[in-house]
Amino acid sequence: MGGKGMNILAKKGLLKQSCNLEFCEHYMFGKQKKVSFGSGVYKTKAPLGYLHSDLWGPSPVTSRGGKRYMLTIIDDYSHKVWSFFLKSKDEVFHTFKEWKV
């Protein structure tokens, strides 16, 4: 909501106006705009030239196979995604080595 609408609500007694809207911290956060991301620094020219990986977990619910973590590997060039479900964090390096082979 803009400052004009907030002032109208404050005059009707529907909003506690505890600060000047020009300097109100909550108002300023609400008026912020999302900054777009710039283009990437790395440009890949072939598959598997640049990879992204992420480890998610632990899951609050264990899978039927006893897995609580998920490792994802994404190829920046092809955008192909590989997902691996793991029982513990210490399986990440071994899983990555197997995937790389």
mmCIF file of C-alpha atoms in Angstrom:
data_model
loop_
_atom_site.group_PDB
_atom_site.id
_atom_site.type_symbol
_atom_site.label_atom_id
_atom_site.label_comp_id
_atom_site.label_asym_id
_atom_site.label_seq_id
_atom_site.Cartn_x
_atom_site.Cartn_y
_atom_site.Cartn_z
ATOM 1 C CA MET A 1 0.000 0.000 0.000
ATOM 2 C CA GLY A 2 1.245 3.486 -0.800
ATOM 3 C CA GLY A 3 1.707 6.376 1.593
ATOM 4 C CA LYS A 4 -1.521 8.095 0.495
ATOM 5 C CA GLY A 5 -3.626 5.035 1.348
ATOM 6 C CA MET A 6 -1.857 4.576 4.677
ATOM 7 C CA ASN A 7 -2.541 8.220 5.608
ATOM 8 C CA ILE A 8 -6.264 7.738 4.816
ATOM 9 C CA LEU A 9 -6.390 4.637 7.062
ATOM 10 C CA ALA A 10 -4.550 6.516 9.830
ATOM 11 C CA LYS A 11 -7.053 9.434 9.664
ATOM 12 C CA LYS A 12 -9.951 6.954 10.005
ATOM 13 C CA GLY A 13 -8.279 5.424 13.067
ATOM 14 C CA LEU A 14 -7.812 2.050 11.334
ATOM 15 C CA LEU A 15 -4.047 2.192 11.415
ATOM 16 C CA LYS A 16 -1.690 3.075 14.228
ATOM 17 C CA GLN A 17 0.730 5.473 12.678
ATOM 18 C CA SER A 18 3.693 5.339 15.014
ATOM 19 C CA CYS A 19 6.192 6.952 12.655
ATOM 20 C CA ASN A 20 6.459 9.467 9.878
ATOM 21 C CA LEU A 21 5.841 7.561 6.630
ATOM 22 C CA GLU A 22 8.807 9.188 4.910
ATOM 23 C CA PHE A 23 11.169 7.644 7.457
ATOM 24 C CA CYS A 24 9.142 4.672 8.702
ATOM 25 C CA GLU A 25 11.294 1.553 8.525
ATOM 26 C CA HIS A 26 8.385 -0.788 7.690
ATOM 27 C CA TYR A 27 7.104 1.558 4.993
ATOM 28 C CA MET A 28 10.561 1.780 3.403
ATOM 29 C CA PHE A 29 10.971 -2.019 3.371
ATOM 30 C CA GLY A 30 7.547 -2.363 1.770
ATOM 31 C CA LYS A 31 8.422 0.093 -0.993
ATOM 32 C CA GLN A 32 11.715 -1.582 -1.933
ATOM 33 C CA LYS A 33 11.933 -3.043 -5.397
ATOM 34 C CA LYS A 34 13.547 -6.313 -6.336
ATOM 35 C CA VAL A 35 16.925 -5.847 -7.972
ATOM 36 C CA SER A 36 17.453 -8.013 -11.021
ATOM 37 C CA PHE A 37 20.452 -10.286 -11.223
ATOM 38 C CA GLY A 38 23.137 -9.433 -13.746
ATOM 39 C CA SER A 39 24.300 -11.859 -16.370
ATOM 40 C CA GLY A 40 26.541 -14.674 -15.218
ATOM 41 C CA VAL A 41 30.302 -14.342 -15.205
ATOM 42 C CA TYR A 42 30.895 -17.871 -16.471
ATOM 43 C CA LYS A 43 29.976 -18.868 -20.011
ATOM 44 C CA THR A 44 30.168 -22.563 -20.747
ATOM 45 C CA LYS A 45 30.741 -23.794 -24.267
ATOM 46 C CA ALA A 46 30.337 -27.503 -23.661
ATOM 47 C CA PRO A 47 28.416 -29.884 -21.404
ATOM 48 C CA LEU A 48 29.867 -30.402 -17.915
ATOM 49 C CA GLY A 49 32.051 -27.303 -18.232
ATOM 50 C CA TYR A 50 30.478 -25.661 -15.199
ATOM 51 C CA LEU A 51 28.402 -27.414 -12.538
ATOM 52 C CA HIS A 52 26.154 -26.297 -9.715
ATOM 53 C CA SER A 53 25.422 -28.537 -6.763
ATOM 54 C CA ASP A 54 23.261 -28.326 -3.675
ATOM 55 C CA LEU A 55 22.680 -30.545 -0.673
ATOM 56 C CA TRP A 56 19.250 -30.336 0.944
ATOM 57 C CA GLY A 57 18.386 -31.810 4.304
ATOM 58 C CA PRO A 58 17.899 -33.263 6.740
ATOM 59 C CA SER A 59 14.310 -33.937 5.853
ATOM 60 C CA PRO A 60 11.969 -34.024 8.851
ATOM 61 C CA VAL A 61 10.503 -37.233 7.421
ATOM 62 C CA THR A 62 12.705 -40.183 6.480
ATOM 63 C CA SER A 63 11.930 -41.905 3.166
ATOM 64 C CA ARG A 64 11.033 -45.598 3.005
ATOM 65 C CA GLY A 65 14.637 -46.318 2.116
ATOM 66 C CA GLY A 66 15.941 -44.365 5.118
ATOM 67 C CA LYS A 67 17.116 -41.344 3.089
ATOM 68 C CA ARG A 68 17.042 -37.846 4.637
ATOM 69 C CA TYR A 69 19.205 -35.773 2.253
ATOM 70 C CA MET A 70 19.049 -34.877 -1.443
ATOM 71 C CA LEU A 71 22.060 -33.933 -3.559
ATOM 72 C CA THR A 72 21.400 -32.175 -6.865
ATOM 73 C CA ILE A 73 23.964 -31.548 -9.588
ATOM 74 C CA ILE A 74 23.057 -29.212 -12.455
ATOM 75 C CA ASP A 75 24.989 -28.787 -15.699
ATOM 76 C CA ASP A 76 25.106 -25.072 -16.527
ATOM 77 C CA TYR A 77 25.333 -25.687 -20.294
ATOM 78 C CA SER A 78 22.535 -28.223 -20.835
ATOM 79 C CA HIS A 79 20.553 -27.507 -17.614
ATOM 80 C CA LYS A 80 20.361 -31.246 -17.032
ATOM 81 C CA VAL A 81 19.703 -32.157 -13.403
ATOM 82 C CA TRP A 82 20.834 -35.241 -11.523
ATOM 83 C CA SER A 83 19.291 -35.994 -8.116
ATOM 84 C CA PHE A 84 20.669 -38.388 -5.533
ATOM 85 C CA PHE A 85 19.005 -39.349 -2.259
ATOM 86 C CA LEU A 86 21.378 -39.968 0.630
ATOM 87 C CA LYS A 87 21.109 -41.339 4.162
ATOM 88 C CA SER A 88 23.738 -38.965 5.566
ATOM 89 C CA LYS A 89 25.885 -35.991 4.580
ATOM 90 C CA ASP A 90 29.085 -37.978 4.544
ATOM 91 C CA GLU A 91 27.890 -39.805 1.397
ATOM 92 C CA VAL A 92 28.159 -36.623 -0.731
ATOM 93 C CA PHE A 93 31.802 -36.897 -1.810
ATOM 94 C CA HIS A 94 31.549 -40.609 -2.638
ATOM 95 C CA THR A 95 28.329 -40.001 -4.605
ATOM 96 C CA PHE A 96 29.932 -37.131 -6.537
ATOM 97 C CA LYS A 97 32.975 -39.258 -7.392
ATOM 98 C CA GLU A 98 30.742 -42.066 -8.671
ATOM 99 C CA TRP A 99 28.681 -39.589 -10.703
ATOM 100 C CA LYS A 100 31.826 -38.046 -12.209
ATOM 101 C CA VAL A 101 33.069 -41.451 -13.427
#
